Coordinates of C-alpha atoms and ligand atoms in Angstrom, one line a residue:
X1 CA 14.5 -5.2 22.8
X2 CA 15.8 -8.5 21.5
X3 CA 16.1 -7.8 17.7
X4 CA 15.6 -11.8 17.3
X5 CA 12.2 -11.0 17.3
X6 CA 11.8 -8.7 14.3
X7 CA 13.5 -11.6 12.2
X8 CA 10.7 -13.8 13.3
X9 CA 7.6 -11.4 12.6
X10 CA 9.7 -9.9 10.0
X11 CA 6.7 -8.0 8.8
X12 CA 6.1 -5.6 11.8
X13 CA 9.5 -3.4 11.1
X14 CA 9.5 -4.2 7.4
X15 CA 9.5 -1.4 4.5
X16 CA 7.2 -2.4 1.9
X17 CA 7.7 -1.3 -1.7
X18 CA 5.1 -1.4 -4.2
X19 CA 5.9 -1.5 -7.9
X20 CA 4.3 -2.3 -11.3
X21 CA 6.9 -4.7 -13.6
X22 CA 5.5 -2.8 -16.3
X23 CA 6.3 0.7 -15.8
X24 CA 9.6 -0.1 -14.1
X25 CA 12.4 -0.8 -16.3
X26 CA 12.3 -1.9 -20.2
X27 CA 15.4 -4.1 -20.7
X28 CA 14.5 -5.1 -24.4
X29 CA 13.2 -1.9 -25.7
X30 CA 9.7 -2.8 -26.6
X31 CA 8.2 -0.1 -24.3
X32 CA 7.0 -2.5 -21.5
X33 CA 8.7 -2.7 -18.5
X34 CA 10.1 -6.4 -17.4
X35 CA 11.1 -8.8 -14.8
X36 CA 14.8 -8.4 -16.2
X37 CA 14.9 -4.8 -16.3
X38 CA 13.7 -4.9 -12.6
X39 CA 16.4 -7.2 -11.6
X40 CA 18.9 -5.2 -12.9
X41 CA 17.6 -2.2 -10.3
X42 CA 17.6 -4.4 -7.5
X43 CA 20.3 -2.4 -6.0
X44 CA 18.1 0.5 -6.2
X45 CA 16.0 -1.2 -3.5
X46 CA 18.2 -2.9 -1.9
X47 CA 20.2 0.5 -0.9
X48 CA 16.8 2.3 -0.4
X49 CA 16.6 -0.3 2.5
X50 CA 13.3 -2.1 1.2
X51 CA 12.7 -5.5 2.8
X52 CA 9.6 -6.6 0.7
X53 CA 8.6 -6.0 -2.5
X54 CA 5.4 -6.1 -3.5
X55 CA 4.4 -6.8 -7.2
X56 CA 1.3 -5.4 -8.9
X57 CA -0.4 -7.9 -11.0
X58 CA 1.8 -9.4 -13.8
X59 CA -0.4 -11.9 -14.9
X60 CA -1.8 -12.4 -18.6
X61 CA -4.5 -9.6 -18.8
X62 CA -6.2 -7.7 -21.1
X63 CA -5.1 -4.9 -19.5
X64 CA -8.6 -2.8 -19.1
X65 CA -7.8 -2.3 -15.4
X66 CA -4.0 -2.3 -15.5
X67 CA -3.7 -6.1 -14.8
X68 CA -6.2 -6.2 -12.1
X69 CA -8.3 -8.4 -15.1
X70 CA -6.8 -11.8 -15.1
X71 CA -7.0 -14.2 -17.4
X72 CA -4.5 -16.6 -16.3
X73 CA -3.5 -16.6 -12.5
X74 CA -0.6 -19.0 -13.5
X75 CA 0.9 -17.2 -16.2
X76 CA 3.5 -14.1 -16.5
X77 CA 2.1 -11.5 -19.0
X78 CA 4.6 -12.1 -22.0
X79 CA 5.2 -8.6 -22.5
X80 CA 6.7 -8.6 -18.7
X81 CA 8.6 -11.8 -18.9
X82 CA 8.5 -15.1 -18.3
X83 CA 8.4 -17.8 -15.3
X84 CA 12.4 -18.1 -15.4
X85 CA 12.5 -14.2 -15.5
X86 CA 10.2 -14.2 -12.4
X87 CA 12.1 -16.8 -10.7
X88 CA 15.3 -15.1 -11.5
X89 CA 14.0 -11.6 -10.0
X90 CA 12.7 -13.2 -6.8
X91 CA 16.1 -15.2 -6.1
X92 CA 18.2 -11.8 -6.7
X93 CA 15.9 -10.2 -4.2
X94 CA 16.5 -12.7 -1.7
X95 CA 20.3 -12.4 -2.1
X96 CA 19.6 -8.8 -1.5
X97 CA 17.5 -9.6 1.8
X98 CA 14.5 -8.9 0.3
X99 CA 11.2 -10.8 0.4
X100 CA 8.9 -10.4 -2.6
X101 CA 4.7 -10.7 -2.1
X102 CA 2.1 -10.1 -5.2
X103 CA -1.0 -9.1 -5.8
X104 CA -3.7 -11.9 -5.0
X105 CA -6.5 -10.8 -7.3
X106 CA -9.5 -13.4 -6.7
X107 CA -12.4 -11.2 -6.2
X108 CA -13.0 -11.5 -9.9
X109 CA -11.6 -12.4 -13.3
X110 CA -11.3 -10.7 -16.6
X111 CA -14.3 -11.6 -18.8
X112 CA -11.8 -13.1 -21.3
X113 CA -10.5 -15.7 -18.9
X114 CA -11.4 -18.9 -20.1
X115 CA -13.5 -19.7 -17.0
X116 CA -15.6 -17.2 -17.6
X117 CA -16.0 -17.9 -21.4
X118 CA -17.0 -21.5 -20.6
X119 CA -19.2 -20.5 -18.0
X120 CA -21.5 -18.0 -19.9
X121 CA -21.3 -20.5 -22.9
X122 CA -23.8 -22.9 -21.4
X123 CA -25.7 -23.6 -18.1
X124 CA -24.3 -27.0 -18.2
X125 CA -20.6 -25.7 -18.3
X126 CA -18.6 -27.0 -15.3
X127 CA -17.3 -23.4 -14.4
X128 CA -21.1 -22.0 -14.6
X129 CA -21.0 -22.1 -11.0
X130 CA -17.4 -20.2 -10.5
X131 CA -19.4 -16.8 -11.1
X132 CA -22.6 -15.5 -9.5
X133 CA -25.5 -15.5 -11.9
X134 CA -29.3 -14.2 -11.5
X135 CA -32.2 -14.1 -13.9
X136 CA -33.3 -10.7 -12.6
X137 CA -30.8 -7.7 -10.9
X138 CA -31.9 -7.2 -7.5
X139 CA -33.7 -4.0 -6.8
X140 CA -30.7 -2.6 -5.4
X141 CA -28.5 -3.2 -8.1
X142 CA -26.6 0.1 -8.3
X143 CA -25.8 0.2 -4.5
X144 CA -22.2 0.2 -4.2
X145 CA -20.8 1.2 -7.7
X146 CA -17.2 1.3 -7.2
X147 CA -16.5 3.0 -10.2
X148 CA -19.4 5.4 -10.7
X149 CA -17.7 7.1 -14.0
X150 CA -18.1 3.8 -16.1
X151 CA -20.4 1.7 -14.3
X152 CA -24.2 2.2 -13.0
X153 CA -24.8 -1.5 -11.4
X154 CA -23.2 -4.4 -10.1
X155 CA -25.1 -6.8 -12.2
X156 CA -24.4 -6.9 -16.1
X157 CA -26.9 -8.9 -18.3
X158 CA -24.7 -11.5 -20.7
X159 CA -26.6 -12.2 -24.0
X160 CA -24.9 -15.7 -24.4
X161 CA -25.4 -16.6 -20.9
X162 CA -28.9 -15.4 -21.0
X163 CA -28.4 -14.3 -17.3
X164 CA -26.9 -11.5 -15.1
X165 CA -23.7 -11.9 -13.2
X166 CA -22.3 -9.9 -10.4
X167 CA -19.5 -7.6 -10.8
X168 CA -18.7 -5.3 -8.1
X169 CA -15.8 -3.4 -10.0
X170 CA -16.0 -3.2 -13.8
X171 CA -18.4 -5.0 -15.7
X172 CA -15.6 -6.7 -17.7
X173 CA -14.5 -8.4 -14.0
X174 CA -17.1 -10.8 -13.0
X175 CA -17.0 -11.8 -9.4
X176 CA -15.8 -15.2 -8.8
X177 CA -18.3 -17.4 -6.5
X178 CA -15.9 -18.5 -3.5
X179 CA -19.2 -20.0 -1.9
X180 CA -18.2 -22.7 -4.5
X181 CA -15.5 -25.2 -2.7
X182 CA -14.0 -25.7 -6.1
X183 CA -13.1 -22.0 -6.3
X184 CA -11.9 -21.9 -3.1
X185 CA -9.4 -24.8 -3.9
X186 CA -8.2 -23.3 -6.8
X187 CA -7.5 -19.9 -5.4
X188 CA -5.3 -21.9 -2.6
X189 CA -3.9 -23.9 -5.5
X190 CA -2.9 -20.5 -7.1
X191 CA -1.3 -19.1 -4.1
X192 CA 0.4 -22.7 -3.6
X193 CA 1.9 -22.5 -7.2
X194 CA 3.4 -18.8 -6.7
X195 CA 4.5 -19.6 -3.2
X196 CA 6.7 -22.7 -4.5
X197 CA 7.9 -19.9 -6.9
X198 CA 9.4 -18.1 -4.1
X199 CA 6.5 -15.8 -3.0
X200 CA 6.5 -14.9 0.7
X201 CA 2.9 -14.2 0.6
X202 CA 0.3 -11.6 -1.1
X203 CA -1.3 -8.4 -0.9
X204 CA -5.1 -9.4 -1.1
X205 CA -6.9 -7.2 -3.5
X206 CA -10.4 -5.8 -2.4
X207 CA -10.9 -8.4 0.9
X208 CA -14.4 -7.2 2.0
X209 CA -15.5 -7.5 -1.9
X210 CA -13.9 -11.1 -1.7
X211 CA -16.0 -12.2 1.2
X212 CA -19.1 -9.8 0.5
X213 CA -22.1 -11.4 1.5
X214 CA -24.3 -8.7 0.5
X215 CA -24.2 -8.4 -3.3
X216 CA -23.9 -12.0 -4.0
X217 CA -26.5 -14.5 -3.8
X218 CA -24.2 -17.3 -3.3
X219 CA -23.2 -16.7 0.4
X220 CA -20.3 -18.5 2.5
X221 CA -21.7 -19.7 5.9
X222 CA -19.0 -17.5 7.4
X223 CA -16.8 -15.1 5.4
X224 CA -14.3 -14.9 8.2
X225 CA -13.7 -18.8 8.4
X226 CA -12.9 -18.9 4.9
X227 CA -10.2 -16.2 5.3
X228 CA -8.8 -18.3 8.2
X229 CA -8.7 -21.0 6.1
X230 CA -6.5 -19.0 3.8
X231 CA -4.3 -18.1 6.3
X232 CA -4.1 -21.4 7.6
X233 CA -3.3 -22.8 4.2
X234 CA -0.6 -19.8 3.8
X235 CA 1.1 -20.6 6.9
X236 CA 1.1 -24.3 6.3
X237 CA 2.9 -24.1 3.4
X238 CA 5.5 -21.3 4.6
X239 CA 5.2 -20.5 8.3
X240 CA 6.5 -16.6 7.7
X241 CA 4.3 -15.9 4.6
X242 CA 2.0 -12.9 4.8
X243 CA -1.5 -11.7 3.7
X244 CA -1.4 -7.8 3.4
X245 CA -5.0 -7.1 2.8
X246 CA -6.7 -4.2 1.2
X247 CA -9.8 -3.4 3.5
X248 CA -11.1 0.2 3.5
X249 CA -13.3 0.4 6.3
X250 CA -13.8 2.1 9.7
X251 CA -11.7 0.7 12.0
X252 CA -13.9 -1.9 14.2
X253 CA -14.8 -3.4 10.9
X254 CA -11.2 -3.4 9.7
X255 CA -10.4 -5.3 12.9
X256 CA -12.3 -8.1 12.0
X257 CA -10.2 -8.9 9.1
X258 CA -7.3 -9.5 11.4
X259 CA -9.4 -12.4 12.9
X260 CA -9.0 -13.6 16.5
X261 CA -7.1 -16.6 16.9
X262 CA -6.8 -16.1 20.8
X263 CA -5.7 -13.1 20.5
X264 CA -2.7 -14.0 17.8
X265 CA -4.5 -12.9 14.8
X266 CA -5.4 -16.0 12.0
X267 CA -6.9 -14.1 9.3
X268 CA -5.2 -11.0 7.6
X269 CA -1.5 -10.6 8.6
X270 CA -1.4 -6.8 8.0
X271 CA -4.2 -4.3 7.0
X272 CA -3.7 -1.0 5.4
X273 CA -4.6 1.7 7.5
X274 CA -6.9 3.8 5.3
X275 CA -8.6 5.8 8.0
X276 CA -5.1 7.0 9.1
X277 CA -3.9 7.9 5.6
X278 CA -6.9 9.6 5.4
X279 CA -6.9 11.8 8.4
X280 CA -3.2 12.5 7.4
X281 CA -4.2 14.3 4.9
X282 CA -6.7 16.3 6.6
X283 CA -4.2 17.0 9.2
X284 CA -1.7 18.3 6.7
X285 CA -4.7 20.3 4.7
X286 CA -5.1 22.0 8.0
X287 CA -1.8 22.3 9.2
X288 CA -3.3 20.6 12.7
X289 CA -2.2 17.4 13.9
X290 CA -5.7 17.0 15.7
X291 CA -7.5 14.6 12.9
X292 CA -4.5 12.0 12.8
X293 CA -4.0 12.4 16.5
X294 CA -7.2 11.4 16.7
X295 CA -7.1 8.4 14.4
X296 CA -4.1 7.1 16.3
X297 CA -6.0 7.1 19.6
X298 CA -9.1 5.7 18.1
X299 CA -7.0 3.3 16.2
X300 CA -7.5 -0.3 17.6
X301 CA -4.4 -2.6 18.6
X302 CA -4.1 -5.4 16.3
X303 CA -3.7 -8.8 17.5
X304 CA -0.4 -9.7 19.1
X305 CA 1.3 -11.1 15.4
X306 CA -0.8 -8.7 13.1
X307 CA 0.2 -5.3 12.3
X308 CA -1.0 -2.1 10.4
X309 CA 0.3 -1.1 7.0
X310 CA 0.7 2.6 6.9
X311 CA 0.8 4.5 3.5
X312 CA 0.9 8.1 2.0
X313 CA 0.3 7.2 -1.5
X314 CA -0.9 4.0 -3.3
X315 CA -1.4 3.3 -6.9
X316 CA -5.1 4.0 -6.9
X317 CA -6.8 7.4 -6.5
X318 CA -6.0 8.8 -2.8
X319 CA -9.1 8.2 -1.8
X320 CA -10.9 10.4 0.9
X321 CA -13.9 8.4 1.1
X322 CA -14.1 7.8 5.1
X323 CA -14.0 11.6 5.7
X324 CA -17.4 13.8 5.9
X325 CA -18.4 15.6 3.1
X326 CA -16.7 19.0 4.4
X327 CA -13.3 17.2 5.3
X328 CA -13.3 15.8 2.0
X329 CA -13.7 19.4 0.4
X330 CA -11.0 20.7 2.8
X331 CA -8.7 18.2 1.2
X332 CA -9.7 19.0 -2.6
X333 CA -9.4 22.3 -1.9
X334 CA -5.7 22.4 -0.4
X335 CA -4.6 19.5 -2.6
X336 CA -6.2 19.0 -5.6
X337 CA -8.7 22.1 -6.6
X338 CA -9.3 21.3 -10.2
X339 CA -12.0 18.8 -11.5
X340 CA -9.3 16.8 -13.4
X341 CA -7.4 16.3 -10.4
X342 CA -10.3 14.5 -8.4
X343 CA -11.4 11.2 -9.3
X344 CA -14.9 9.4 -8.7
X345 CA -16.2 12.1 -6.2
X346 CA -13.9 10.7 -3.6
X347 CA -10.3 11.1 -4.1
X348 CA -7.4 12.9 -5.9
X349 CA -5.2 11.2 -8.6
X350 CA -1.9 13.3 -7.5
X351 CA 0.9 12.3 -6.0
X352 CA 2.4 13.6 -2.7
X353 CA 4.8 16.4 -3.8
X354 CA 2.6 18.1 -6.1
X355 CA -0.4 18.2 -3.6
X356 CA 2.3 19.6 -0.9
X357 CA 3.3 22.4 -3.8
X358 CA 6.8 21.1 -4.0
X359 CA 7.7 22.3 -0.6
X360 CA 10.7 20.1 0.4
X361 CA 10.6 20.7 3.9
X362 CA 7.0 19.8 4.2
X363 CA 7.4 16.8 1.8
X364 CA 10.3 15.6 4.0
X365 CA 8.4 15.9 7.1
X366 CA 5.2 14.1 5.8
X367 CA 7.7 11.2 5.0
X368 CA 9.3 11.2 8.5
X369 CA 5.6 10.9 9.6
X370 CA 5.3 8.0 7.6
X371 CA 8.4 5.8 9.0
X372 CA 7.9 7.1 12.5
X373 CA 4.2 6.1 13.2
X374 CA 3.4 2.9 14.3
X375 CA 2.8 0.2 11.3
X376 CA 4.6 -1.1 8.4
X377 CA 5.4 1.7 5.8
X378 CA 4.5 1.0 2.4
X379 CA 6.2 3.0 -0.4
X380 CA 4.5 3.4 -3.9
X381 CA 7.3 3.3 -6.5
X382 CA 8.9 6.9 -7.2
X383 CA 8.0 8.3 -3.8
X384 CA 11.3 7.8 -2.9
X385 CA 12.5 10.7 -5.5
X386 CA 9.6 12.6 -5.4
X387 CA 7.8 11.7 -8.5
X388 CA 4.7 13.7 -9.7
X389 CA 1.6 12.5 -11.6
X390 CA 0.8 13.4 -15.3
X391 CA -3.0 14.4 -15.4
X392 CA -2.5 13.8 -19.3
X393 CA -2.9 10.1 -18.7
X394 CA -6.5 8.6 -17.8
X395 CA -8.0 8.1 -14.5
X396 CA -5.5 6.4 -12.0
X397 CA -2.8 5.8 -14.6
X398 CA -2.2 9.5 -13.8
X399 CA 0.1 8.1 -10.8
X400 CA 1.3 5.2 -12.7
X401 CA 4.1 6.6 -15.5
X402 CA 7.3 5.1 -15.9
X403 CA 9.7 5.4 -13.2
X404 CA 12.4 8.0 -13.6
X405 CA 16.0 6.5 -13.4
X406 CA 17.9 9.2 -15.4
X407 CA 17.5 12.6 -17.0
X408 CA 17.6 11.1 -20.5
X409 CA 15.2 10.0 -23.2
X410 CA 11.9 8.3 -21.5
X411 CA 13.8 8.8 -18.0
X412 CA 15.9 5.7 -18.7
X413 CA 12.9 3.5 -18.1
X414 CA 12.9 2.3 -21.9
X415 CA 14.9 2.9 -25.3
X416 CA 11.3 2.6 -27.3
X417 CA 9.3 5.4 -29.1
X418 CA 7.4 7.4 -26.5
X419 CA 4.2 6.3 -28.0
X420 CA 5.2 2.7 -27.3
X421 CA 5.1 3.4 -23.6
X422 CA 2.5 2.4 -21.2
X423 CA 1.7 5.8 -20.3
X424 CA 3.3 9.1 -20.5
X425 CA 6.7 9.8 -19.1
X426 CA 5.8 12.8 -16.5
X427 CA 6.5 16.3 -18.2
X428 CA 7.8 19.4 -17.0
X429 CA 9.2 20.3 -13.8
X430 CA 9.0 16.8 -12.1
X431 CA 9.9 15.2 -15.4
X432 CA 13.2 13.1 -15.6
X433 CA 15.5 16.1 -16.4
X434 CA 14.4 17.4 -12.7
X435 CA 13.6 14.4 -10.9
X436 CA 15.6 11.0 -11.4
X437 CA 17.5 8.5 -9.5
X438 CA 20.6 8.9 -10.7
X439 CA 20.9 12.3 -9.9
X440 CA 19.5 11.8 -6.5
X441 CA 21.8 8.9 -5.5
X442 CA 25.0 11.3 -5.5
X443 CA 23.3 14.0 -4.0
X444 CA 23.2 13.5 0.2
X445 CA 20.6 16.5 0.2
X446 CA 18.5 14.7 -2.4
X447 CA 15.1 13.4 -1.1
X448 CA 16.3 9.7 -1.8
X449 CA 19.1 10.4 0.5
X450 CA 16.6 11.6 3.0
X451 CA 14.3 8.5 2.6
X452 CA 17.3 6.2 2.9
X453 CA 18.2 8.0 6.0
X454 CA 14.7 7.8 7.4
X455 CA 14.7 4.0 6.3
X456 CA 18.1 3.3 8.2
X457 CA 16.6 5.1 11.4
X458 CA 13.3 3.0 11.6
X459 CA 15.2 0.0 11.1
X460 CA 17.3 0.6 13.9
X461 CA 14.2 1.9 15.9
X462 CA 12.5 -1.6 16.4
X463 CA 10.2 0.4 19.4
X464 CA 8.2 2.3 16.6
X465 CA 7.0 -0.9 15.4
X466 CA 6.9 -3.4 18.2
X467 CA 6.6 -0.7 21.4
X468 CA 3.4 0.7 22.9
X469 CA 2.7 4.2 21.5
X470 CA 1.2 7.1 22.9
X471 CA 0.0 10.5 21.4
X472 CA 1.5 13.1 23.4
X473 CA -0.1 16.4 24.6
X474 CA 2.1 19.7 23.3
X475 CA -0.6 22.3 23.5
X476 CA 0.4 23.1 20.1
X477 CA -2.3 22.3 17.6
X478 CA 0.1 22.0 14.7
X479 CA 2.5 19.6 16.4
X480 CA 2.0 15.7 16.4
X481 CA 4.1 14.3 19.2
X482 CA 4.4 10.4 19.7
X483 CA 6.2 8.0 22.1
X484 CA 7.0 4.4 21.6
X485 CA 7.9 2.1 24.6
X486 CA 9.2 -1.2 24.8
X487 CA 11.3 -3.3 27.1
X488 CA 12.7 0.1 28.8
X489 CA 13.5 1.7 25.5
X490 CA 11.6 5.1 24.3
X491 CA 11.7 6.9 21.1
X492 CA 9.8 9.9 20.6
X493 CA 9.1 11.8 17.3
X494 CA 8.0 14.8 17.3
X495 CA 6.2 16.8 14.0
X496 CA 5.1 20.2 13.3
X497 CA 2.5 20.3 10.3
X498 CA 2.6 24.1 10.3
X499 CA 4.8 26.7 8.1
X500 CA 5.7 28.7 11.2
X501 CA 8.5 27.2 13.9
X502 CA 7.0 26.5 17.1
X503 CA 8.7 25.2 20.7
X504 CA 6.8 22.6 22.4
X505 CA 7.3 21.0 25.8
X506 CA 6.8 17.2 26.1
X507 CA 5.9 15.8 29.2
X508 CA 7.9 12.2 29.1
X509 CA 6.1 10.1 32.1
X510 CA 8.6 7.9 33.3
X511 CA 12.0 9.8 32.3
X512 CA 13.9 12.1 34.3
X513 CA 17.0 14.2 34.2
X514 CA 18.9 10.7 34.4
X515 CA 18.5 10.5 30.6
X516 CA 18.7 12.9 27.8
X517 CA 16.8 12.6 24.1
X518 CA 19.3 11.7 21.7
X519 CA 18.8 13.2 18.3
X520 CA 18.2 10.4 15.6
X521 CA 17.7 12.6 12.2
X522 CA 20.8 14.8 13.2
X523 CA 23.4 15.2 16.1
X524 CA 22.5 16.3 19.3
X525 CA 20.6 15.9 22.2
X526 CA 18.2 17.3 24.4
X527 CA 18.0 17.7 28.4
X528 CA 15.0 16.0 30.3
X529 CA 14.0 17.7 33.5
X530 CA 13.7 16.0 36.8
X531 CA 10.2 15.8 36.3
X532 CA 10.2 14.5 32.8
X533 CA 10.2 17.7 30.6
X534 CA 11.7 18.4 27.5
X535 CA 11.8 21.1 25.4
X536 CA 11.9 20.9 21.7
X537 CA 12.2 23.5 19.1
X538 CA 10.8 22.8 15.5
X539 CA 11.1 24.7 12.6
X540 CA 8.4 24.9 9.9
X541 CA 7.4 21.9 9.0
X542 CA 10.3 20.4 11.2
X543 CA 10.5 16.6 12.5
X544 CA 12.8 15.3 15.2
X545 CA 13.3 11.8 16.2
X546 CA 14.9 11.0 19.9
X547 CA 15.7 8.0 21.8
X548 CA 16.1 8.4 25.6
X549 CA 19.9 7.7 26.4
X550 CA 21.6 8.1 29.6
X551 CA 24.1 10.8 29.5
X552 CA 27.5 9.1 29.3
X553 CA 26.3 6.8 26.4
X554 CA 25.0 10.2 24.6
X555 CA 28.3 11.7 24.9
X556 CA 30.1 8.6 24.0
X557 CA 27.9 8.8 20.7
X558 CA 26.3 5.4 21.3
Ligands
NOJ1 C1 -8.4 -2.7 -6.0 C2 -7.2 -2.1 -6.8 O1 -6.1 -1.7 -5.8 C3 -7.5 -1.3 -7.9 O2 -6.5 -1.0 -8.7 C4 -8.5 -2.4 -9.0 O3 -9.1 -1.6 -9.8 C5 -9.6 -2.8 -7.9 N1 -9.2 -3.7 -6.7 C6 -10.3 -4.0 -8.7 O4 -9.3 -5.0 -8.8

């Protein structure tokens, strides 16, 4: 296909990398990561092949929800740096060919935000109507509590205000009232501000909650019109900016958040594929590709310019809320049997390598899946070196430990006293002495080298992002085979989710013995028969990517 297309809709074959400035690299030894430290590590991201950095919240915050509780949407948390440091980072990233997006957390503010302080102080406050108030909580006030370990209701009585306010997350995060036009204008102003400073878009936090019509008394006439307005504003300011939305709903409901726009998509540019992610874990647990194949078959095609965003881990609990109770239990049994590994009754506070028992081939196969499945892959910092969780940290912080750069003190994250760090540095066999960037970058057999190679191949195979995909029947339950076709080019990927070697026969419609399948991850090629069959051998947890090639090109190494 013409690669020029990939430069316009850049997000379709982007590599997104999520990080928290606070836990990435501390340049001044105060124990907190900062923008200067992050910028000094820009070439780690560039050589990994990242094309878009997603910054978790870096705004001033009392930090009761790790920065998702904001007190100034226009500020930079002084512990992390200044606006100058932010701009320096964005500019340096751009020099390395990377775009930067950041969390847009506007479903709620911190209760310490000056708007809420004013709002609660008097019914006459100009900010009173920026939040959602009630004299009495509704009868179903406890329905939909997100953090059941800490909250029992969506409504909290406020002594000072003499009323209840809505908070769909923690009680210290009052919901903003987006039905108020002044709030909507302010949200646009915040977006415009950061785009002016160089951002290429936003990861939009908790989108269905932001647009929620059930919990809220103040309702938007049409929440999706509002989302389309936000997108229109974004692209008026910057044509190729994106909205990457957190929407964890069944596929048909999620589809609505892409918007229609005559089939082009006029709301979120990308939605995370939470369903595909959850079924991937079920498949891994069962060593049976079935649940994932089913998700891929069910998953609707997004509008023309939109895309799914795929991931194996993010900064939150590994949510399994869309599996049945029995399926969730299977994943718990396989990957997080201890109560301490589980969270909110729906998820796991672990990272991938420990869940997969440290089995190198299995971990590599899982990332090969991530980069070959259709959708924009999103990595969470530390995945590229196989970082693990630290269950000593509270709740979701178990997976948000400091980045491990070197085998030295604090993993090279900071020179501060370990007690002054935002969280513990991982201890034991996954600690920095064993898992760190500096050792892996010199080791061609490291996970880091593997992931770099996957990123390179993925970027060289726009078919994966742009092509039409089909899941192929192989007759082997443990094998997921899929093909992506566009403009006469075909890429095929085959993954064995089981720990026993297996041979499969692929039936490749439209291909014949005028072509061969050239391996993309190793040297080699596999013949295709006149009727389009190819025999493929896979070791335990094996994975292979192929491109259909004419034999003379394969021989010439093209
Ligand atoms: C979703 C974020 O991913 C999560 O970390 C946060 O706690 C909630 N939104 C509330 O902002």
